[in-house]
XYZ file of C-alpha atoms in Angstrom:
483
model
C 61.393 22.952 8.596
C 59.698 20.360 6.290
C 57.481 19.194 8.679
C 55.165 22.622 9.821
C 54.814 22.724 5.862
C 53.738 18.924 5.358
C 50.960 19.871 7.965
C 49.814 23.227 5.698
C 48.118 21.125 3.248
C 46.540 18.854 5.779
C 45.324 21.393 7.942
C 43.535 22.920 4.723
C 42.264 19.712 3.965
C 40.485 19.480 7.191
C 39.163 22.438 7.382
C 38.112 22.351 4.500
C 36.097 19.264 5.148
C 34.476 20.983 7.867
C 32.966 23.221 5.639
C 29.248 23.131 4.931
C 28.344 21.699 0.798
C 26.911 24.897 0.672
C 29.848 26.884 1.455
C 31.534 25.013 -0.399
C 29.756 25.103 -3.470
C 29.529 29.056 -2.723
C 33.355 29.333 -2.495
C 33.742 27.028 -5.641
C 31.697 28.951 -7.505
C 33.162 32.605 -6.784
C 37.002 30.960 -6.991
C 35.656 30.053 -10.654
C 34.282 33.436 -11.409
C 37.216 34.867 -10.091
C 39.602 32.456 -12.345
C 37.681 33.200 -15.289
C 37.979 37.248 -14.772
C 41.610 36.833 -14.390
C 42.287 35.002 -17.205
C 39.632 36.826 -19.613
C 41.634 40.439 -17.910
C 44.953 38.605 -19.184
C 44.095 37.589 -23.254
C 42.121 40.939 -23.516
C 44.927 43.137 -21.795
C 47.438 41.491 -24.377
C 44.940 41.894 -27.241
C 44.971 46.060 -26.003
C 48.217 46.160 -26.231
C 49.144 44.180 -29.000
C 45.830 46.582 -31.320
C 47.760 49.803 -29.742
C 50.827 49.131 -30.680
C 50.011 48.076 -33.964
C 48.197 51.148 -34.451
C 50.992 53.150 -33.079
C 53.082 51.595 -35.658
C 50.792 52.369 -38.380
C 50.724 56.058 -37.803
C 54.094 56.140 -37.478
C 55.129 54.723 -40.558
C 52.458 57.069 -42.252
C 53.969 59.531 -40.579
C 57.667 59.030 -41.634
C 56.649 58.786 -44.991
C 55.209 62.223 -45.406
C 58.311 63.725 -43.405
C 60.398 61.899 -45.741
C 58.700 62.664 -49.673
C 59.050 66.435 -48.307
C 62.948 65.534 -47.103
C 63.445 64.450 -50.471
C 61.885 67.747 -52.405
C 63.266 70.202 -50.271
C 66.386 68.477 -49.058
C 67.394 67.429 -45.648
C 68.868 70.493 -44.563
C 66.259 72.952 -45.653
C 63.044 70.893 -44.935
C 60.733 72.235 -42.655
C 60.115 70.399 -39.381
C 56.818 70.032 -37.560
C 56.784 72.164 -34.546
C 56.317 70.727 -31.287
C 54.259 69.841 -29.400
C 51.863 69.192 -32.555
C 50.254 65.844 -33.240
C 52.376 64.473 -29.926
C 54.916 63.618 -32.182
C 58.469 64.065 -31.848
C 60.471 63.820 -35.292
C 64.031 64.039 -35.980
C 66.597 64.337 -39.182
C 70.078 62.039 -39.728
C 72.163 64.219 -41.913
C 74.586 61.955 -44.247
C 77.493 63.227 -41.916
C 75.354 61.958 -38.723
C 74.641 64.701 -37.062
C 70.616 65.404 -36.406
C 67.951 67.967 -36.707
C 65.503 68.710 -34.651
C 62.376 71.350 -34.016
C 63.189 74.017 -31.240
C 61.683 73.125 -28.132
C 61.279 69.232 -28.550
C 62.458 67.046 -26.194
C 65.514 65.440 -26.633
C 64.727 61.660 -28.394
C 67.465 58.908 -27.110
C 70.942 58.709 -29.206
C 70.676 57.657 -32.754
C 71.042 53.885 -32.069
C 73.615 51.663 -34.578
C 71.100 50.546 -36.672
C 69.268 53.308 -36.922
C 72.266 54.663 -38.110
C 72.820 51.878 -41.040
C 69.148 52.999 -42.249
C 70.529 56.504 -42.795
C 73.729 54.830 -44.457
C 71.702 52.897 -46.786
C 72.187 49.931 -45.400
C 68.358 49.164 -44.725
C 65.200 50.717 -45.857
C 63.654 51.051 -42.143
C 63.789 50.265 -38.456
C 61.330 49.774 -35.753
C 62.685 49.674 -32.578
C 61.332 50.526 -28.587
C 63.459 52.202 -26.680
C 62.566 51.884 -22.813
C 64.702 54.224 -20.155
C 64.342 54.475 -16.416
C 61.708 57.481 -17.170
C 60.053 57.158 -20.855
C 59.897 54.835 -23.430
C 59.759 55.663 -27.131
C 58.567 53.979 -30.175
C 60.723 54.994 -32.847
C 60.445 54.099 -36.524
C 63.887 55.288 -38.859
C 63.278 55.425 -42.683
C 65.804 56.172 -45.201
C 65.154 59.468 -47.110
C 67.596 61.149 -49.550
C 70.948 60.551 -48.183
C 70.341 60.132 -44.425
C 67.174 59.383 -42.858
C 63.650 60.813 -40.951
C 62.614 59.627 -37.686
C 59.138 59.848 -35.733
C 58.550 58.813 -32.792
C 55.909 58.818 -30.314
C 56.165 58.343 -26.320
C 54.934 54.624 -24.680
C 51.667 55.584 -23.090
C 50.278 52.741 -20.798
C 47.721 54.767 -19.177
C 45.000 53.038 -21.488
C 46.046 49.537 -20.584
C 45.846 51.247 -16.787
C 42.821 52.256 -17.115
C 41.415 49.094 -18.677
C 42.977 47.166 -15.698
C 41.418 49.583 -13.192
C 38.474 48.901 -14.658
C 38.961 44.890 -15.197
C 39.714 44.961 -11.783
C 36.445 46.462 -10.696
C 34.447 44.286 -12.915
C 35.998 41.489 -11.663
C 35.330 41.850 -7.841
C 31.434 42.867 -8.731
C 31.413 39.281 -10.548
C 33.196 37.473 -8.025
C 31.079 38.562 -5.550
C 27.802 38.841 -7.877
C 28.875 34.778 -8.261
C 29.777 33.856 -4.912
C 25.764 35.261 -4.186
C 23.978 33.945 -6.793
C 26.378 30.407 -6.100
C 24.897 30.775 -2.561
C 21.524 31.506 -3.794
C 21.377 28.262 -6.157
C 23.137 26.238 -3.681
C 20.299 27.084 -1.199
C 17.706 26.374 -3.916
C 19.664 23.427 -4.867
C 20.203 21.541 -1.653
C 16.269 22.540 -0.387
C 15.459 18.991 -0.938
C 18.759 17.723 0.455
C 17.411 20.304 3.794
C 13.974 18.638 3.644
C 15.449 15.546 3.758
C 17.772 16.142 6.902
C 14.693 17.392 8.394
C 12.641 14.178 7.640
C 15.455 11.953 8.779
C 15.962 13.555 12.028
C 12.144 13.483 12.400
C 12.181 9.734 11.579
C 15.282 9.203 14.466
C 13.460 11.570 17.342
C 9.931 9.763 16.543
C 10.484 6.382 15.890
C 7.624 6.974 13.227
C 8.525 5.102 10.343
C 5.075 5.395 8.426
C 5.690 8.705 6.868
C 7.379 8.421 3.561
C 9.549 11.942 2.578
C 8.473 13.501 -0.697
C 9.465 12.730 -3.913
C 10.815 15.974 -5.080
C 13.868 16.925 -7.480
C 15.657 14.884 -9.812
C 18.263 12.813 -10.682
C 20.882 11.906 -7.766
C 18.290 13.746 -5.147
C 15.295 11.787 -6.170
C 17.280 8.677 -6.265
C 18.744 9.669 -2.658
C 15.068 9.872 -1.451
C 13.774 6.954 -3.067
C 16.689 4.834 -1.314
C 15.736 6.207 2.215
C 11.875 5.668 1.814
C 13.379 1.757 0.393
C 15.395 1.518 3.926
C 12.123 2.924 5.742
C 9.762 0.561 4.154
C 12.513 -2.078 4.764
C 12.372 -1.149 8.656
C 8.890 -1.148 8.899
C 8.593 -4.764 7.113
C 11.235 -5.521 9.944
C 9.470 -4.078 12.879
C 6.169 -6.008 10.865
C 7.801 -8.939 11.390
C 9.327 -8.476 14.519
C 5.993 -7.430 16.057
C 3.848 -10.888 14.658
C 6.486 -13.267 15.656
C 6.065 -11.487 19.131
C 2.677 -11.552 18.778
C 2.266 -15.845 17.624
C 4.758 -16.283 19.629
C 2.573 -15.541 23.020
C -0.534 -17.128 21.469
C 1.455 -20.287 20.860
C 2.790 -20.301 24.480
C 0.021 -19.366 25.863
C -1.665 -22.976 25.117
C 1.033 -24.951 26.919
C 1.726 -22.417 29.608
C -1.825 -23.004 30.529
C -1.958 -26.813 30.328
C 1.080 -26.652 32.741
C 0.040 -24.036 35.298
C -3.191 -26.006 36.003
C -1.416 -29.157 35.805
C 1.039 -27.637 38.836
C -1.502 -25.515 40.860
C -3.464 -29.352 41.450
C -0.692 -31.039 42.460
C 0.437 -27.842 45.148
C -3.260 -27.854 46.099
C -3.552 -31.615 46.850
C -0.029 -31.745 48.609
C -1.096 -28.412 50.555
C -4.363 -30.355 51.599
C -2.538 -33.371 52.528
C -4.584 -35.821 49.928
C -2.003 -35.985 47.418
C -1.425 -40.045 47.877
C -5.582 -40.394 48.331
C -6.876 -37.987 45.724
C -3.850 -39.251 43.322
C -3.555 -42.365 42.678
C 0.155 -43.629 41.359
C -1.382 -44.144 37.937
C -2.925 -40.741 37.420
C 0.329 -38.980 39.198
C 2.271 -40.701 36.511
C 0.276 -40.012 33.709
C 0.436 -35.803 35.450
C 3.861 -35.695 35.647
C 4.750 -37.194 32.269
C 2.200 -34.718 30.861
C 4.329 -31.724 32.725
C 6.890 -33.452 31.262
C 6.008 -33.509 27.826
C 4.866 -30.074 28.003
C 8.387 -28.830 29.502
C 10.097 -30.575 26.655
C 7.564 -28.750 24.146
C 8.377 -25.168 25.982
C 11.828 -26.145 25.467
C 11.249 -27.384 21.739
C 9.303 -23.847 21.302
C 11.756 -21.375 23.132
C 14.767 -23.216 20.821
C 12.729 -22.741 17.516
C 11.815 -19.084 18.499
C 15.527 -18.302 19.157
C 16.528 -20.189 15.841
C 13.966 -18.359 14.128
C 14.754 -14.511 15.131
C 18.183 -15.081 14.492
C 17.500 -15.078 10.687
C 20.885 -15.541 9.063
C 23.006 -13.841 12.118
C 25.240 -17.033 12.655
C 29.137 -17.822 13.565
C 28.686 -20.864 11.594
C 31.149 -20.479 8.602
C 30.166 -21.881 5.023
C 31.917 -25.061 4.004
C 32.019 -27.272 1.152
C 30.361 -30.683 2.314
C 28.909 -33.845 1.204
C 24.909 -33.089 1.706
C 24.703 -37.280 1.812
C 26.233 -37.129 5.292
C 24.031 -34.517 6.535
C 21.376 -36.344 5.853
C 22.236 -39.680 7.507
C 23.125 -37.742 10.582
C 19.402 -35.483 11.038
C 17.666 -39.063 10.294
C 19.954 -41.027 13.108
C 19.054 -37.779 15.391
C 15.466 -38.278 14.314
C 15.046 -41.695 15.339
C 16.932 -41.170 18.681
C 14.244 -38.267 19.897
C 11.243 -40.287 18.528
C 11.919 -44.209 18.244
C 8.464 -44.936 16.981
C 9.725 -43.122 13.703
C 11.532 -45.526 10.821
C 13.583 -43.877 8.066
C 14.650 -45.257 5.032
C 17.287 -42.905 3.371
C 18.504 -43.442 -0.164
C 21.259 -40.757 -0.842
C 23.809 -40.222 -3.695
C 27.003 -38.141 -2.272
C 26.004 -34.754 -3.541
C 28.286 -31.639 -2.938
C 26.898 -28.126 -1.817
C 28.297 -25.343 -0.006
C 26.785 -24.287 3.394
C 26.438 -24.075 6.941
C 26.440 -28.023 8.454
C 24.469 -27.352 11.512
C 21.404 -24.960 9.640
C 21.425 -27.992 6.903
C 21.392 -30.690 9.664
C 18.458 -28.971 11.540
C 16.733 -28.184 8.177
C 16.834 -31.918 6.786
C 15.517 -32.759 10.673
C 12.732 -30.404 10.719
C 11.563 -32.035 7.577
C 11.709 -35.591 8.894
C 10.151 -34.607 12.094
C 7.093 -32.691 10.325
C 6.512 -36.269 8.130
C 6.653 -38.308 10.983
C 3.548 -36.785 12.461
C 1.226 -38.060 9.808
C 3.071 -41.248 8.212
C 1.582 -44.280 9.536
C 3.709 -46.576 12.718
C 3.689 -49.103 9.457
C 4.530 -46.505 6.821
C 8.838 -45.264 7.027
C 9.176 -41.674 6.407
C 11.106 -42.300 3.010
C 14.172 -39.566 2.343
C 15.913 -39.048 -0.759
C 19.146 -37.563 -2.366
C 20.637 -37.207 -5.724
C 22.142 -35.069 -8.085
C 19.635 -33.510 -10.921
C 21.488 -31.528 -13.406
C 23.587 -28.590 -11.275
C 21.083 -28.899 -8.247
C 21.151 -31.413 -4.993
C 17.893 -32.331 -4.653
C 16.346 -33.783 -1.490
C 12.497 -35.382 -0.943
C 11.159 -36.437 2.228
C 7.817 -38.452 1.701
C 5.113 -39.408 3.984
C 2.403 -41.774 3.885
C 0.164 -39.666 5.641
C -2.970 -38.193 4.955
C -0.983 -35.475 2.599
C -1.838 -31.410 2.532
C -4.798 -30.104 1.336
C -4.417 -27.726 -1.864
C -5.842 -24.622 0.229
C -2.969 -25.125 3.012
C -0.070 -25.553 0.418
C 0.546 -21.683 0.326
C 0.963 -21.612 3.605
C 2.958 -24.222 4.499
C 6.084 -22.439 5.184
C 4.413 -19.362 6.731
C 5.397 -19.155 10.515
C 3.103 -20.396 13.281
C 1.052 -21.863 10.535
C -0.606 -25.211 11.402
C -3.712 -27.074 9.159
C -6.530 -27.572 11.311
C -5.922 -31.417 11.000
C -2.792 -30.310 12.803
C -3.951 -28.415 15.892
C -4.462 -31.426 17.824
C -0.897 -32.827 17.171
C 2.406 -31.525 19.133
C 4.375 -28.656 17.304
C 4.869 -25.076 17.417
C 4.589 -24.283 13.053
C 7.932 -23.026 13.298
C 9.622 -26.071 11.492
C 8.833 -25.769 8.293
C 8.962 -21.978 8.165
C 13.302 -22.788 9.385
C 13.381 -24.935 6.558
C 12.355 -22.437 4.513
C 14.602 -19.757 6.185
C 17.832 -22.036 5.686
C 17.421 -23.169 1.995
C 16.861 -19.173 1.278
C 20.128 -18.822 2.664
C 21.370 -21.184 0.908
C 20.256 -20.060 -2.092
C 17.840 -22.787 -2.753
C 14.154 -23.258 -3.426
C 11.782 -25.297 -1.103
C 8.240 -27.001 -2.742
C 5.519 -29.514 -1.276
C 3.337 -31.438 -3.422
C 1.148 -34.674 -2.880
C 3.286 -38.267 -2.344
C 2.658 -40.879 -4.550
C 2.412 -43.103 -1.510
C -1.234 -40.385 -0.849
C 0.841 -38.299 1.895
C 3.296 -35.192 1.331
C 6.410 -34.871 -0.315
C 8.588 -31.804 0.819
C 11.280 -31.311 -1.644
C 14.203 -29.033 -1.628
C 16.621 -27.875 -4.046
C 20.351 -26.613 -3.482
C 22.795 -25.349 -5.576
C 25.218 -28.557 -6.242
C 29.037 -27.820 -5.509
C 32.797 -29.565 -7.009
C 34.058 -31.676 -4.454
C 37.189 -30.470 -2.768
C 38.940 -34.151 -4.233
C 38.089 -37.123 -5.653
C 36.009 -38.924 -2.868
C 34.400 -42.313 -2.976
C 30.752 -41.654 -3.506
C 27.639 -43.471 -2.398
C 26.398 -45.986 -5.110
C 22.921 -44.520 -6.546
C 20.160 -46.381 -5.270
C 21.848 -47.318 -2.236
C 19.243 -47.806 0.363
C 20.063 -47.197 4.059
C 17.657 -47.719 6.736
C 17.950 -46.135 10.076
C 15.810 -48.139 12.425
């Protein structure tokens, strides 16, 4: 039996949830109205009743009094009793023996209760008392007179506080459903902009048209609802920005290689077609073709990697650790050397703590040693650094190359971007735009400025971390060469 009444309240609950706000707010509003009535119909019905009967007592009392001065003066035997019906009245006479008096005609009043008896004894001065039968109810006020005692009484009449419910009542279903209109009304008017702004959305979701912005209108939480959505639209159509110009470089930088490669393949198919791919090729120049194909695989490869690395932003399944930064380091400048041997790197690190993502570091710190190895010298080591600066890791890769000229500095870490003193060297521009992507995500801050060696020094700072336990460290100024 419990359990079809547990579901009761549930059931409401849904349904009530299913409800449009403006329904809702409609059927809040006339519950309200209705609430109010009720309880306003409850204090002023007792207020009614409480002024009538107080008023009821009044007259009686005034009443008794003037039946009992002339009780007194003529005696209560002889005096002269209203007849009835009169004022609406009813009055009655306690003789000292007990027995009563009454005008002919008058309805008979209950029995002469105890204590309205002890008032004619002398025993009290007056009594008010209600007397309530199955048919009427009397209000009945005893006063001593001479030696018994005068009664008036009057018959309970709730046809007033009737009426006034009748009419309560009335008044209180043209509110309720006066309210639960004008609630529908000013929820309409209210949730307009809340409409408008459906509208727009659904607009924005069928068209794919993210230009429009949606009005401004209302205030407080609606204008602050509206200002969010145009922030998410303006956020999407930075993203779609974005997503459309790395599209966009992306083809113009593949186009270059694709190019160089295409040619580079239609020759050799037209000389081995022809049959004078020994005569027209000698071994020297096929060499030199195929390690050009070769070199501009591996830089399709290099570019497809970076592109992938790149549009991932910070989507990774790499999980954040606590880890010595000194190690990272040592391992993207042993990787460096081992994909270009011409390229010597002196590291000097200081075991420095940070929290982040190993493999995004690793490629970061490489990008960075790759980019100086371009322009340092074959003479010249690409010179990194690491060591502790007040709650910051700070690293510095320096060159001694020709360094970057002040109106390219800006732009350093903008995808695709490449100096024109670097258009004739091998790269896609997308290094140093990861590097910046990865210490962002880190939480860090990535600068260039000139070398005092006359080439650039790239220098990034990260947040330092506590090591997880006391950990032999690296001596500062400890110089390791990877060669």
């Amino acid at each position: 039996m419990s359990r079809p009444a547990s579901r009761e309240p549930r059931r409401l609950t849904r349904w009530w949830r299913r409800r449009s706000l403006r329904t809702r707010l409609t059927v809040i509003a006339a519950t309200a109205i209705a609430v109010s009535v009720f309880v306003a119909f409850q204090v002023a019905s007792e207020l009614l009743d409480w002024e009538l009967q107080d008023t009821a007592e009044n007259q009686l009392r005034a009443d008794s009094r003037v039946l009992a001065t002339n009780a007194e003066r003529a005696g209560l035997a002889q005096v002269q009793l209203p007849p009835y019906p009169g004022s609406g009245r009813l009055v009655r006479v306690i003789l000292p023996d007990g027995s009563i008096r009454t005008p002919a005609g008058q309805p008979a009043l209950p029995p002469v209760s105890e204590h309205a008896g002890r008032v004619a004894q002398g025993a009290s001065a007056d009594l008010m008392e209600s007397n309530d039968s199955d048919d009427d109810g009397y209000l009945i006020y005893t006063l001593r007179a001479g030696d018994g005692a005068v009664q008036v009484a009057r018959a309970v009449d709730d046809s007033p506080i009737n009426r006034f419910g009748l009419g309560m009542l009335l008044i209180g279903l043209l509110c309720v459903v006066g309210g639960a209109l004008v609630g529908r009304t000013v929820a309409r008017t209210g949730l307009a902009p809340i409409d408008r702004l459906t509208a727009a959305a659904v607009r924005v979701a069928h068209t794919r048209h993210l230009d429009a912005d949606i009005p401004d209108e209302g205030g407080g939480e609606i204008r602050r609802l509206i200002q969010s959505i145009n922030d998410m639209l303006a956020a999407l159509r930075d993203s779609r920005r974005a997503q459309r110009l790395l599209a966009e470089d992306a083809a113009h930088e593949l186009k270059t290689p694709l190019t160089s490669l295409r040619l580079n393949v239609e020759l050799l198919i037209r000389l081995d077609r022809r049959g004078t791919l020994d005569s027209a090729l000698p071994a020297e120049s096929r060499t030199r073709l195929l390690n050009d194909l070769g070199a501009q695989v591996a830089e399709l490869s290099t570019l497809a990697a970076e592109l992938t690395d790149l549009a991932r932003g910070d989507v990774s399944d790499e999980s954040t650790e606590v880890l010595d930064l000194a190690d990272v380091v040592v391992a993207a400048a042993t990787r460096a050397r081992s994909r270009v041997p011409d390229i010597e790197v002196a590291v000097d690190v200081t075991s420095v703590w940070v929290s982040g993502r190993p493999a995004a570091l690793e490629r970061a710190v490489l990008n960075l040693i790759d980019n100086a190895g371009k322009w340092s010298p074959a003479d010249q080591p690409v010179q990194v650094r690491l060591r502790a600066e007040g709650a910051s890791a700070v690293l510095e890769v320096d060159d001694a190359g020709p360094g970057i000229d002040a109106a390219d500095v800006p732009r350093v870490f903008d995808r695709f971007y490449r100096a024109d003193s670097a258009r004739a060297l091998p790269g896609s521009g997308l290094g140093l735009s990861i590097v910046q992507r990865v210490v962002d995500a880190h939480g860090g801050r990535a600068t260039v400025a000139r070398s005092a060696r006359g080439g650039a020094l790239l220098r990034v700072d990260l947040p330092a971390a506590a090591p997880p336990a006391p950990i032999a460290r690296l001596t500062a100024g400890e110089d390791t060469a990877v060669r």
